[in-house]
PDB file of C-alpha atoms in Angstrom:
ATOM      1  CA  MET I   1       0.006  -0.001   0.002  1.00  0.00           C
ATOM      2  CA  LYS I   2       2.854   2.393   0.784  1.00  0.00           C
ATOM      3  CA  THR I   3       4.327   1.706  -2.634  1.00  0.00           C
ATOM      4  CA  LEU I   4       1.044   2.567  -4.303  1.00  0.00           C
ATOM      5  CA  ILE I   5       0.638   5.816  -2.349  1.00  0.00           C
ATOM      6  CA  ALA I   6       4.266   6.775  -3.157  1.00  0.00           C
ATOM      7  CA  THR I   7       3.716   6.075  -6.832  1.00  0.00           C
ATOM      8  CA  PHE I   8       0.608   8.324  -7.019  1.00  0.00           C
ATOM      9  CA  PHE I   9       2.400  11.031  -4.981  1.00  0.00           C
ATOM     10  CA  PHE I  10       5.420  11.234  -7.244  1.00  0.00           C
ATOM     11  CA  SER I  11       3.335  10.935 -10.407  1.00  0.00           C
ATOM     12  CA  GLY I  12       1.254  13.877  -9.199  1.00  0.00           C
ATOM     13  CA  ILE I  13       4.394  15.994  -8.720  1.00  0.00           C
ATOM     14  CA  SER I  14       5.511  15.376 -12.266  1.00  0.00           C
ATOM     15  CA  PHE I  15       2.194  16.422 -13.668  1.00  0.00           C
ATOM     16  CA  LEU I  16       2.110  19.595 -11.572  1.00  0.00           C
ATOM     17  CA  LEU I  17       5.509  20.601 -12.648  1.00  0.00           C
ATOM     18  CA  LEU I  18       4.740  20.012 -16.338  1.00  0.00           C
ATOM     19  CA  ALA I  19       1.411  21.928 -16.023  1.00  0.00           C
ATOM     20  CA  GLN I  20       3.400  25.069 -15.069  1.00  0.00           C
ATOM     21  CA  ASN I  21       5.237  25.062 -18.377  1.00  0.00           C
ATOM     22  CA  GLY I  22       3.343  26.508 -21.381  1.00  0.00           C
ATOM     23  CA  ASN I  23       5.700  24.794 -23.835  1.00  0.00           C
ATOM     24  CA  ALA I  24       6.445  21.155 -23.467  1.00  0.00           C
ATOM     25  CA  PRO I  25      10.161  20.489 -23.037  1.00  0.00           C
ATOM     26  CA  LEU I  26      12.182  19.196 -25.972  1.00  0.00           C
ATOM     27  CA  ALA I  27      12.743  15.497 -25.476  1.00  0.00           C
ATOM     28  CA  GLY I  28      13.827  14.453 -28.942  1.00  0.00           C
ATOM     29  CA  ALA I  29      12.265  11.705 -30.949  1.00  0.00           C
ATOM     30  CA  ARG I  30      12.450   9.171 -28.179  1.00  0.00           C
ATOM     31  CA  GLY I  31      10.638  11.474 -25.707  1.00  0.00           C
ATOM     32  CA  ALA I  32       8.041  12.384 -28.323  1.00  0.00           C
ATOM     33  CA  GLY I  33       7.385   8.693 -28.694  1.00  0.00           C
ATOM     34  CA  MET I  34       6.711   8.562 -24.947  1.00  0.00           C
ATOM     35  CA  ALA I  35       3.959  11.203 -25.067  1.00  0.00           C
ATOM     36  CA  GLY I  36       6.352  14.129 -24.742  1.00  0.00           C
ATOM     37  CA  THR I  37       7.914  13.133 -21.488  1.00  0.00           C
ATOM     38  CA  GLY I  38      11.648  12.833 -20.982  1.00  0.00           C
ATOM     39  CA  LEU I  39      11.868  12.497 -17.259  1.00  0.00           C
ATOM     40  CA  VAL I  40      13.453   9.060 -17.315  1.00  0.00           C
ATOM     41  CA  ILE I  41      15.629   9.406 -20.447  1.00  0.00           C
ATOM     42  CA  GLU I  42      19.328   8.910 -19.833  1.00  0.00           C
ATOM     43  CA  ASP I  43      20.755  10.667 -22.902  1.00  0.00           C
ATOM     44  CA  ILE I  44      21.663  14.173 -24.098  1.00  0.00           C
ATOM     45  CA  TYR I  45      17.938  15.136 -24.279  1.00  0.00           C
ATOM     46  CA  SER I  46      17.849  14.955 -20.475  1.00  0.00           C
ATOM     47  CA  SER I  47      19.120  18.529 -20.641  1.00  0.00           C
ATOM     48  CA  PHE I  48      15.623  19.596 -21.538  1.00  0.00           C
ATOM     49  CA  SER I  49      13.580  17.588 -19.068  1.00  0.00           C
ATOM     50  CA  ASN I  50      15.535  15.954 -16.161  1.00  0.00           C
ATOM     51  CA  GLN I  51      19.182  16.778 -15.939  1.00  0.00           C
ATOM     52  CA  ALA I  52      19.884  13.918 -13.582  1.00  0.00           C
ATOM     53  CA  GLY I  53      19.820  11.599 -16.653  1.00  0.00           C
ATOM     54  CA  LEU I  54      23.036  13.282 -17.913  1.00  0.00           C
ATOM     55  CA  ALA I  55      24.994  11.613 -15.088  1.00  0.00           C
ATOM     56  CA  PHE I  56      24.679   8.189 -16.875  1.00  0.00           C
ATOM     57  CA  LEU I  57      26.472   9.449 -20.031  1.00  0.00           C
ATOM     58  CA  ASP I  58      29.673   7.555 -20.931  1.00  0.00           C
ATOM     59  CA  GLY I  59      31.251  10.221 -23.127  1.00  0.00           C
ATOM     60  CA  PHE I  60      30.732  13.554 -24.868  1.00  0.00           C
ATOM     61  CA  ALA I  61      27.245  13.889 -26.275  1.00  0.00           C
ATOM     62  CA  GLY I  62      25.525  16.505 -28.415  1.00  0.00           C
ATOM     63  CA  GLY I  63      22.093  16.764 -29.958  1.00  0.00           C
ATOM     64  CA  VAL I  64      19.851  18.985 -32.056  1.00  0.00           C
ATOM     65  CA  THR I  65      16.052  18.736 -32.133  1.00  0.00           C
ATOM     66  CA  ALA I  66      13.245  20.641 -33.860  1.00  0.00           C
ATOM     67  CA  GLU I  67       9.522  20.543 -33.918  1.00  0.00           C
ATOM     68  CA  GLN I  68       6.932  22.504 -35.910  1.00  0.00           C
ATOM     69  CA  ARG I  69       3.546  21.892 -34.355  1.00  0.00           C
ATOM     70  CA  PHE I  70       0.548  21.741 -36.691  1.00  0.00           C
ATOM     71  CA  GLN I  71       2.851  22.735 -39.602  1.00  0.00           C
ATOM     72  CA  LEU I  72       2.717  26.355 -38.382  1.00  0.00           C
ATOM     73  CA  GLN I  73       5.908  28.377 -38.481  1.00  0.00           C
ATOM     74  CA  GLU I  74       4.606  30.372 -35.474  1.00  0.00           C
ATOM     75  CA  ILE I  75       4.710  27.287 -33.307  1.00  0.00           C
ATOM     76  CA  GLN I  76       8.219  26.093 -33.937  1.00  0.00           C
ATOM     77  CA  LEU I  77      10.476  24.778 -31.209  1.00  0.00           C
ATOM     78  CA  VAL I  78      14.184  24.271 -31.742  1.00  0.00           C
ATOM     79  CA  GLY I  79      16.834  23.106 -29.321  1.00  0.00           C
ATOM     80  CA  ALA I  80      20.487  22.059 -29.054  1.00  0.00           C
ATOM     81  CA  ALA I  81      22.422  20.571 -26.199  1.00  0.00           C
ATOM     82  CA  ALA I  82      25.907  19.298 -25.407  1.00  0.00           C
ATOM     83  CA  ALA I  83      27.329  17.526 -22.321  1.00  0.00           C
ATOM     84  CA  TYR I  84      30.736  16.357 -21.230  1.00  0.00           C
ATOM     85  CA  PRO I  85      31.273  13.894 -18.400  1.00  0.00           C
ATOM     86  CA  THR I  86      34.215  14.410 -16.101  1.00  0.00           C
ATOM     87  CA  GLY I  87      35.529  12.728 -13.004  1.00  0.00           C
ATOM     88  CA  SER I  88      33.422  15.022 -10.786  1.00  0.00           C
ATOM     89  CA  GLY I  89      30.178  14.854 -12.732  1.00  0.00           C
ATOM     90  CA  THR I  90      28.714  15.781 -16.134  1.00  0.00           C
ATOM     91  CA  PHE I  91      28.668  19.426 -17.295  1.00  0.00           C
ATOM     92  CA  GLY I  92      26.401  20.641 -20.053  1.00  0.00           C
ATOM     93  CA  LEU I  93      24.754  23.406 -22.001  1.00  0.00           C
ATOM     94  CA  ALA I  94      21.148  23.493 -23.322  1.00  0.00           C
ATOM     95  CA  LEU I  95      19.687  26.016 -25.771  1.00  0.00           C
ATOM     96  CA  SER I  96      16.063  26.311 -26.888  1.00  0.00           C
ATOM     97  CA  TYR I  97      14.037  28.679 -28.998  1.00  0.00           C
ATOM     98  CA  PHE I  98      10.276  28.909 -29.342  1.00  0.00           C
ATOM     99  CA  GLY I  99       8.244  31.209 -31.640  1.00  0.00           C
ATOM    100  CA  PHE I 100       8.822  33.382 -34.657  1.00  0.00           C
ATOM    101  CA  GLU I 101       9.696  37.034 -35.340  1.00  0.00           C
ATOM    102  CA  ALA I 102       6.537  38.518 -33.803  1.00  0.00           C
ATOM    103  CA  TYR I 103       6.919  36.563 -30.555  1.00  0.00           C
ATOM    104  CA  ASN I 104       9.697  34.370 -29.219  1.00  0.00           C
ATOM    105  CA  GLU I 105      11.132  32.807 -26.128  1.00  0.00           C
ATOM    106  CA  GLN I 106      14.696  31.702 -25.592  1.00  0.00           C
ATOM    107  CA  LYS I 107      16.211  29.615 -22.842  1.00  0.00           C
ATOM    108  CA  ILE I 108      19.966  29.086 -22.142  1.00  0.00           C
ATOM    109  CA  GLY I 109      20.795  26.619 -19.449  1.00  0.00           C
ATOM    110  CA  LEU I 110      24.066  25.473 -17.829  1.00  0.00           C
ATOM    111  CA  ASN I 111      23.626  22.087 -16.219  1.00  0.00           C
ATOM    112  CA  TYR I 112      25.473  19.654 -13.981  1.00  0.00           C
ATOM    113  CA  ALA I 113      24.632  16.109 -13.065  1.00  0.00           C
ATOM    114  CA  ARG I 114      26.333  13.637 -10.717  1.00  0.00           C
ATOM    115  CA  LEU I 115      25.922  10.014  -9.718  1.00  0.00           C
ATOM    116  CA  LEU I 116      25.165   9.755  -5.992  1.00  0.00           C
ATOM    117  CA  THR I 117      25.232   5.913  -6.149  1.00  0.00           C
ATOM    118  CA  ASP I 118      25.358   3.426  -9.030  1.00  0.00           C
ATOM    119  CA  ASN I 119      21.582   3.734  -9.444  1.00  0.00           C
ATOM    120  CA  LEU I 120      20.787   7.262  -8.177  1.00  0.00           C
ATOM    121  CA  SER I 121      21.662  10.566  -9.783  1.00  0.00           C
ATOM    122  CA  LEU I 122      21.062  14.204  -9.111  1.00  0.00           C
ATOM    123  CA  GLY I 123      21.081  17.065 -11.657  1.00  0.00           C
ATOM    124  CA  ALA I 124      20.657  20.829 -11.622  1.00  0.00           C
ATOM    125  CA  GLN I 125      20.397  23.525 -14.229  1.00  0.00           C
ATOM    126  CA  LEU I 126      20.641  27.339 -14.059  1.00  0.00           C
ATOM    127  CA  ASN I 127      18.648  28.969 -16.773  1.00  0.00           C
ATOM    128  CA  TYR I 128      18.420  32.413 -18.344  1.00  0.00           C
ATOM    129  CA  LEU I 129      15.053  32.908 -19.956  1.00  0.00           C
ATOM    130  CA  THR I 130      14.045  35.774 -22.303  1.00  0.00           C
ATOM    131  CA  THR I 131      10.845  36.670 -24.015  1.00  0.00           C
ATOM    132  CA  ARG I 132      10.736  39.103 -26.909  1.00  0.00           C
ATOM    133  CA  ILE I 133       7.714  40.924 -28.375  1.00  0.00           C
ATOM    134  CA  PRO I 134       8.347  43.564 -31.045  1.00  0.00           C
ATOM    135  CA  ASN I 135       7.082  47.039 -30.047  1.00  0.00           C
ATOM    136  CA  TYR I 136       6.870  45.943 -26.441  1.00  0.00           C
ATOM    137  CA  GLY I 137      10.477  44.943 -25.795  1.00  0.00           C
ATOM    138  CA  SER I 138      11.991  41.989 -24.197  1.00  0.00           C
ATOM    139  CA  ALA I 139      12.451  40.720 -20.628  1.00  0.00           C
ATOM    140  CA  GLY I 140      14.715  38.187 -19.032  1.00  0.00           C
ATOM    141  CA  THR I 141      14.963  36.300 -15.779  1.00  0.00           C
ATOM    142  CA  LEU I 142      17.030  33.628 -14.021  1.00  0.00           C
ATOM    143  CA  SER I 143      15.517  30.291 -12.975  1.00  0.00           C
ATOM    144  CA  PHE I 144      16.838  26.922 -11.873  1.00  0.00           C
ATOM    145  CA  GLU I 145      15.762  23.241 -12.246  1.00  0.00           C
ATOM    146  CA  LEU I 146      16.547  20.233 -10.018  1.00  0.00           C
ATOM    147  CA  GLY I 147      16.104  16.629 -10.980  1.00  0.00           C
ATOM    148  CA  LEU I 148      16.550  13.248  -9.387  1.00  0.00           C
ATOM    149  CA  GLN I 149      16.564   9.928 -11.193  1.00  0.00           C
ATOM    150  CA  ALA I 150      16.636   6.393  -9.870  1.00  0.00           C
ATOM    151  CA  ARG I 151      17.207   3.051 -11.585  1.00  0.00           C
ATOM    152  CA  ILE I 152      14.928   0.454  -9.983  1.00  0.00           C
ATOM    153  CA  GLY I 153      15.795  -2.814 -11.668  1.00  0.00           C
ATOM    154  CA  GLU I 154      16.945  -3.251 -15.223  1.00  0.00           C
ATOM    155  CA  TYR I 155      13.997  -1.650 -17.025  1.00  0.00           C
ATOM    156  CA  LEU I 156      12.376   0.655 -14.411  1.00  0.00           C
ATOM    157  CA  ARG I 157      13.320   4.283 -13.884  1.00  0.00           C
ATOM    158  CA  LEU I 158      11.862   6.758 -11.392  1.00  0.00           C
TER     159      LEU I 158
END
């Protein structure tokens, strides 16, 4: 019973956090195949959803992803990421762009991920977010993200 309650609790947290974001994070083709979630992915696209997954990288990784929703140029989402594992953890950079010339949002993130144990990792990212609307100007702010990822068995991730 405790396991069932914990599962629903942690699932609810994930949905609440995603509901706060107007634009779904870029998760690459693999994440798109999993209904747009990338919380348990352990590759370069973890930079956009759960940075803790970067701790499991074996070597330098880079990726570029793009999406044009409903074939409308105004709803285009583009991102690029790179990460490099070192002895003290994995360092990375993530860039994303949403919009077109009349409205756009950019996000630049510096991330770090580290294995806490063989099956548990922690990740963090510092972001600079900007929004630009012609004739109204632009605004920017800092934000951060924290992520935790656990391997439970061979095929189960939390």
